[in-house]
Tab-separated table of C-alpha atoms in Angstrom:
chain	number	residue	atom	x	y	z
A	1	MET	CA	-13.719	11.497	-13.616
A	2	SER	CA	-11.193	13.139	-15.626
A	3	THR	CA	-10.255	15.931	-13.488
A	4	LEU	CA	-7.132	15.997	-11.973
A	5	PRO	CA	-7.504	14.791	-8.274
A	6	SER	CA	-6.484	17.105	-5.498
A	7	SER	CA	-3.487	15.007	-4.551
A	8	ALA	CA	-2.241	14.789	-8.333
A	9	ALA	CA	-2.665	18.661	-8.413
A	10	TYR	CA	-0.624	18.973	-5.142
A	11	LEU	CA	1.814	16.817	-6.556
A	12	VAL	CA	2.450	18.651	-9.727
A	13	SER	CA	2.530	22.169	-7.602
A	14	THR	CA	5.266	20.774	-5.247
A	15	SER	CA	7.427	18.918	-7.822
A	16	THR	CA	8.801	22.356	-9.161
A	17	ASN	CA	10.283	23.325	-5.763
A	18	GLY	CA	13.323	21.183	-5.535
A	19	SER	CA	13.679	17.814	-3.992
A	20	PRO	CA	10.334	16.915	-2.370
A	21	SER	CA	10.717	16.734	1.600
A	22	ARG	CA	9.207	14.529	4.215
A	23	GLU	CA	6.644	17.025	5.014
A	24	THR	CA	5.124	17.635	1.522
A	25	PHE	CA	4.621	13.983	1.137
A	26	ARG	CA	2.876	13.860	4.406
A	27	LYS	CA	0.621	16.538	2.797
A	28	PHE	CA	0.021	14.586	-0.399
A	29	PHE	CA	-0.691	11.500	1.591
A	30	GLU	CA	-3.489	13.558	3.743
A	31	CYS	CA	-4.901	14.436	0.402
A	32	TRP	CA	-4.745	10.874	-1.122
A	33	LEU	CA	-6.431	9.503	1.972
A	34	ALA	CA	-9.465	11.882	1.818
A	35	GLU	CA	-9.646	10.913	-1.787
A	36	GLN	CA	-9.575	7.041	-0.834
A	37	ASN	CA	-12.515	7.996	1.697
A	38	ASN	CA	-14.417	9.680	-1.107
A	39	TYR	CA	-13.740	6.866	-3.358
A	40	LEU	CA	-15.180	4.294	-0.651
A	41	GLU	CA	-18.430	6.463	-0.399
A	42	GLN	CA	-18.778	6.109	-4.278
A	43	LEU	CA	-18.351	2.271	-4.090
A	44	ILE	CA	-20.868	1.665	-1.289
A	45	SER	CA	-23.270	3.961	-3.302
A	46	THR	CA	-22.628	2.161	-6.533
A	47	CYS	CA	-22.865	-1.134	-4.900
A	48	LYS	CA	-26.353	-0.207	-3.226
A	49	ASP	CA	-27.641	1.032	-6.650
A	50	TYR	CA	-26.335	-2.195	-8.334
A	51	ASP	CA	-28.229	-4.358	-5.773
A	52	HIS	CA	-31.306	-2.233	-6.649
A	53	ASN	CA	-31.390	-2.299	-10.106
A	54	LYS	CA	-29.749	-5.623	-11.032
A	55	LYS	CA	-33.173	-7.494	-11.599
A	56	ASN	CA	-34.155	-5.066	-13.936
A	57	SER	CA	-31.279	-4.421	-16.104
A	58	PRO	CA	-28.426	-6.711	-15.079
A	59	GLN	CA	-26.169	-6.154	-18.090
A	60	SER	CA	-26.529	-1.921	-17.614
A	61	SER	CA	-26.016	-2.443	-13.709
A	62	GLN	CA	-22.634	-4.254	-14.610
A	63	ALA	CA	-21.261	-1.771	-17.052
A	64	THR	CA	-21.938	1.132	-14.517
A	65	LEU	CA	-19.222	-0.764	-12.103
A	66	GLN	CA	-16.187	-0.721	-14.548
A	67	PRO	CA	-15.463	2.938	-14.828
A	68	LEU	CA	-15.569	3.401	-11.265
A	69	ILE	CA	-13.108	0.474	-10.396
A	70	ASN	CA	-10.798	1.983	-12.965
A	71	CYS	CA	-10.676	5.069	-11.260
A	72	VAL	CA	-9.864	3.249	-8.049
A	73	LEU	CA	-7.056	1.320	-9.330
A	74	GLU	CA	-5.857	4.491	-11.060
A	75	HIS	CA	-5.936	6.244	-7.580
A	76	TYR	CA	-3.739	3.479	-6.209
A	77	GLU	CA	-1.436	3.756	-9.025
A	78	HIS	CA	-1.026	7.437	-8.746
A	79	TYR	CA	0.122	6.835	-5.018
A	80	TYR	CA	2.608	4.423	-6.111
A	81	ARG	CA	4.140	6.629	-8.648
A	82	ALA	CA	4.261	9.675	-6.241
A	83	LYS	CA	5.930	7.606	-3.552
A	84	SER	CA	8.457	6.195	-6.458
A	85	ARG	CA	9.282	9.898	-7.246
A	86	TRP	CA	9.891	10.800	-3.302
A	87	ALA	CA	11.986	7.589	-2.648
A	88	LYS	CA	14.530	8.888	-5.389
A	89	ASP	CA	15.404	11.722	-2.939
A	90	ASP	CA	14.469	9.892	0.537
A	91	VAL	CA	14.043	6.247	0.398
A	92	LEU	CA	14.513	6.328	4.206
A	93	SER	CA	11.418	8.064	5.007
A	94	MET	CA	9.375	5.781	2.321
A	95	LEU	CA	10.374	2.844	4.565
A	96	SER	CA	9.916	4.411	7.833
A	97	PRO	CA	6.888	6.693	7.233
A	98	SER	CA	6.162	9.418	9.925
A	99	TRP	CA	2.693	9.906	8.436
A	100	THR	CA	1.539	6.586	9.280
A	101	SER	CA	0.934	5.416	13.134
A	102	THR	CA	2.987	2.931	15.004
A	103	LEU	CA	0.068	0.530	14.625
A	104	GLU	CA	0.383	0.598	10.808
A	105	HIS	CA	4.223	0.527	11.280
A	106	ALA	CA	4.143	-2.755	13.196
A	107	PHE	CA	2.527	-4.565	9.992
A	108	LEU	CA	4.720	-2.933	7.252
A	109	TRP	CA	6.749	-4.968	4.959
A	110	ILE	CA	9.340	-3.012	2.997
A	111	GLY	CA	7.676	0.292	3.491
A	112	GLY	CA	3.952	-0.690	2.755
A	113	TRP	CA	1.200	-3.760	3.148
A	114	ARG	CA	2.211	-7.218	2.617
A	115	PRO	CA	0.990	-8.152	-0.950
A	116	SER	CA	-0.349	-11.817	0.375
A	117	VAL	CA	-2.509	-9.842	2.997
A	118	ALA	CA	-4.983	-9.254	-0.116
A	119	PHE	CA	-5.602	-12.744	-0.216
A	120	HIS	CA	-6.700	-12.987	3.295
A	121	LEU	CA	-8.844	-9.817	3.149
A	122	LEU	CA	-10.449	-11.405	-0.032
A	123	TYR	CA	-11.102	-14.858	1.967
A	124	SER	CA	-12.333	-12.931	5.240
A	125	LYS	CA	-14.797	-11.232	3.228
A	126	SER	CA	-15.841	-13.691	1.052
A	127	GLY	CA	-16.629	-15.708	4.281
A	128	HIS	CA	-18.700	-13.057	5.986
A	129	GLN	CA	-20.755	-12.633	2.567
A	130	LEU	CA	-21.290	-16.387	2.079
A	131	GLU	CA	-22.439	-16.732	5.872
A	132	ALA	CA	-24.798	-13.659	5.446
A	133	GLN	CA	-26.225	-15.014	2.358
A	134	LEU	CA	-26.364	-18.963	3.078
A	135	HIS	CA	-30.168	-19.219	2.640
A	136	GLU	CA	-30.074	-17.661	-0.858
A	137	LEU	CA	-27.224	-19.943	-1.795
A	138	ILE	CA	-28.930	-23.053	-0.486
A	139	CYS	CA	-31.931	-22.264	-2.525
A	140	GLY	CA	-29.647	-21.978	-5.513
A	141	LEU	CA	-29.925	-18.173	-5.862
A	142	GLY	CA	-26.495	-16.415	-6.832
A	143	THR	CA	-25.666	-13.619	-4.663
A	144	GLY	CA	-23.037	-12.149	-7.033
A	145	ASP	CA	-20.865	-11.018	-4.144
A	146	LEU	CA	-17.736	-12.738	-2.978
A	147	GLY	CA	-19.727	-15.098	-1.082
A	148	ASP	CA	-20.526	-16.391	-4.555
A	149	LEU	CA	-16.920	-17.074	-5.836
A	150	SER	CA	-16.921	-19.868	-8.437
A	151	ALA	CA	-14.739	-22.842	-8.348
A	152	GLY	CA	-12.969	-21.504	-11.186
A	153	GLN	CA	-12.299	-18.191	-9.604
A	154	LEU	CA	-10.932	-20.066	-6.431
A	155	THR	CA	-8.484	-22.018	-8.541
A	156	ARG	CA	-7.112	-18.784	-10.284
A	157	VAL	CA	-6.949	-17.137	-6.756
A	158	ASP	CA	-5.167	-19.819	-5.571
A	159	GLN	CA	-2.477	-19.819	-8.302
A	160	LEU	CA	-2.022	-16.060	-7.873
A	161	GLN	CA	-1.444	-16.351	-4.132
A	162	ARG	CA	1.088	-18.909	-4.418
A	163	LYS	CA	2.797	-16.986	-7.210
A	164	THR	CA	2.719	-13.764	-5.022
A	165	ILE	CA	4.016	-15.686	-1.999
A	166	ARG	CA	7.177	-16.948	-3.823
A	167	GLU	CA	7.868	-13.480	-5.255
A	168	GLU	CA	7.111	-11.870	-1.682
A	169	ASN	CA	9.988	-14.654	0.079
A	170	GLU	CA	12.371	-13.855	-2.779
A	171	LEU	CA	11.904	-10.080	-1.898
A	172	THR	CA	12.228	-10.572	1.611
A	173	GLU	CA	15.364	-12.711	1.271
A	174	LYS	CA	16.603	-9.675	-1.057
A	175	HIS	CA	15.891	-7.298	1.613
A	176	ALA	CA	17.550	-9.260	4.245
A	177	LYS	CA	20.842	-9.708	2.541
A	178	HIS	CA	20.835	-6.005	1.607
A	179	GLN	CA	20.474	-5.216	5.374
A	180	GLU	CA	23.419	-7.312	6.111
A	181	THR	CA	25.811	-4.767	4.196
A	182	VAL	CA	25.166	-2.553	6.892
A	183	ALA	CA	28.388	-4.358	8.317
A	184	ASP	CA	30.485	-4.839	5.305
A	185	SER	CA	34.164	-3.782	5.201
A	186	SER	CA	33.295	-0.351	3.902
A	187	MET	CA	31.242	0.331	6.530
A	188	VAL	CA	33.007	-0.994	9.319
A	189	GLU	CA	36.467	0.744	8.151
A	190	LEU	CA	34.529	4.009	7.956
A	191	ALA	CA	32.799	3.830	11.380
A	192	HIS	CA	36.335	3.019	12.804
A	193	GLU	CA	37.898	5.930	11.214
A	194	VAL	CA	35.158	8.505	12.634
A	195	THR	CA	35.201	7.113	15.838
A	196	GLU	CA	38.808	7.881	15.935
A	197	LEU	CA	38.411	11.298	14.628
A	198	LEU	CA	35.892	11.879	17.427
A	199	ARG	CA	37.954	10.719	19.908
A	200	SER	CA	40.883	12.663	18.931
A	201	GLU	CA	38.556	15.663	19.017
A	202	ASN	CA	38.681	16.268	15.501
A	203	THR	CA	34.806	17.470	14.396
A	204	GLU	CA	35.893	17.738	10.661
A	205	VAL	CA	34.330	14.367	9.775
A	206	GLU	CA	34.153	13.918	5.878
A	207	GLU	CA	30.651	14.093	5.163
A	208	GLU	CA	31.203	13.438	1.658
A	209	ARG	CA	32.842	10.115	1.872
A	210	VAL	CA	30.130	9.220	4.510
A	211	GLU	CA	27.494	9.995	2.042
A	212	SER	CA	29.489	8.171	-0.708
A	213	THR	CA	29.507	5.040	1.462
A	214	LEU	CA	25.927	5.166	2.289
A	215	ALA	CA	24.840	5.925	-1.239
A	216	PRO	CA	24.946	2.184	-2.665
A	217	LYS	CA	23.301	1.068	0.643
A	218	LYS	CA	20.383	3.736	-0.322
A	219	ASP	CA	20.152	2.946	-3.717
A	220	GLY	CA	19.784	-0.837	-2.977
A	221	LEU	CA	17.108	-0.010	-0.682
A	222	GLN	CA	15.436	2.235	-3.404
A	223	GLU	CA	15.383	-0.833	-5.881
A	224	ILE	CA	14.081	-3.257	-3.329
A	225	LEU	CA	11.141	-0.891	-2.394
A	226	GLN	CA	10.092	-0.407	-5.943
A	227	MET	CA	10.385	-4.249	-6.441
A	228	ALA	CA	8.110	-4.302	-3.359
A	229	ASP	CA	5.548	-1.727	-4.531
A	230	ASP	CA	5.502	-3.213	-8.201
A	231	LEU	CA	4.355	-6.184	-6.700
A	232	ARG	CA	1.826	-4.742	-4.438
A	233	VAL	CA	0.086	-2.988	-7.468
A	234	ARG	CA	0.434	-5.989	-9.445
A	235	THR	CA	-1.401	-8.038	-6.756
A	236	ILE	CA	-4.274	-5.982	-6.504
A	237	LYS	CA	-4.973	-5.794	-10.082
A	238	GLY	CA	-4.553	-9.524	-10.393
A	239	VAL	CA	-6.887	-10.148	-7.609
A	240	ILE	CA	-9.501	-7.745	-9.416
A	241	GLU	CA	-9.045	-9.506	-12.912
A	242	ILE	CA	-10.481	-12.567	-11.511
A	243	LEU	CA	-13.506	-10.974	-9.810
A	244	THR	CA	-16.823	-9.992	-11.382
A	245	PRO	CA	-17.130	-6.218	-11.412
A	246	ILE	CA	-19.393	-6.240	-8.510
A	247	GLN	CA	-17.212	-8.724	-6.784
A	248	ALA	CA	-14.255	-6.101	-7.515
A	249	VAL	CA	-16.518	-3.349	-6.041
A	250	HIS	CA	-16.925	-5.506	-2.815
A	251	PHE	CA	-13.146	-6.263	-2.647
A	252	LEU	CA	-12.075	-2.729	-2.983
A	253	ILE	CA	-14.742	-1.715	-0.480
A	254	ALA	CA	-13.364	-4.073	1.939
A	255	ALA	CA	-9.552	-2.949	1.149
A	256	ALA	CA	-10.308	0.742	1.852
A	257	GLU	CA	-12.311	0.258	4.775
A	258	MET	CA	-9.404	-1.961	6.397
A	259	HIS	CA	-6.697	0.536	5.350
A	260	LEU	CA	-8.759	3.678	6.345
A	261	ARG	CA	-9.773	2.089	9.698
A	262	LEU	CA	-6.420	0.883	10.592
A	263	HIS	CA	-5.070	4.283	9.800
A	264	ASP	CA	-7.643	5.955	11.983
A	265	TRP	CA	-7.328	3.456	15.277
A	266	GLY	CA	-3.659	4.114	14.982
A	267	LYS	CA	-3.792	7.560	14.885
A	268	LYS	CA	-6.117	7.640	17.938
A	269	GLY	CA	-3.924	5.292	19.786
A	270	ASP	CA	-0.792	7.304	19.163
A	271	TRP	CA	-2.592	10.500	20.262
A	272	ALA	CA	-3.828	8.986	23.535
A	273	ARG	CA	-0.224	7.745	24.353
A	274	ARG	CA	0.867	11.094	23.794
A	275	ILE	CA	-1.501	12.600	26.355
A	276	HIS	CA	-0.581	10.014	29.076
A	277	HIS	CA	3.111	10.698	28.741
């Protein structure tokens, strides 16, 4: 578990080659996805082993889960650290990623998944597992999975969800206000002057001035993206802290399955549209 994962090794090898590019992040992301799929297989296998061994040694079975949970959480944090590094050079690509599908784009919120989706995922998976294990629960047999959330856990989840939605709404408003700066006086004046130069067939547009005017817009976007990614990480870690180790494994399985399958479906849909056109 302590060896450097391939995406981390790739990140180190590319960071010395000047400013990172859109293409290098695409390759990093593909490596990261392959690692996520490997972690998914480990989570599923560990979950099956737990179900098989829990009657004989419930304490030791629980103890084997936490190291894997920690590795998966570190894998998520690794992605956001890399994303933050790239965003310093190219925040626009991070907000409109070319390495994801149009299906995924349709559900993006400030360059990533909406944090409150984590709670809908939790409740949906809990409902499915509750229905599947209903007979055991009626008989008073705890299942240990997400269908067996306690009243105390549900209260804590609700509190975290409310807090997350408040922060989410604040960030949405902050993002909206920043988007409005695209039409502030500096931008309107610059757009007019460049238009006049082009009409007079003067092609020597002051690129330096254009960049200096756009720079604070990009800096603001980078700050908002960083705050959004921070909320995403805090949300998934907050949910995991409320769950038991085996429940956390079930949640991480559902999260990985949803992410990987949505990516696959979107890529296949994009490929089909390209063929038909």
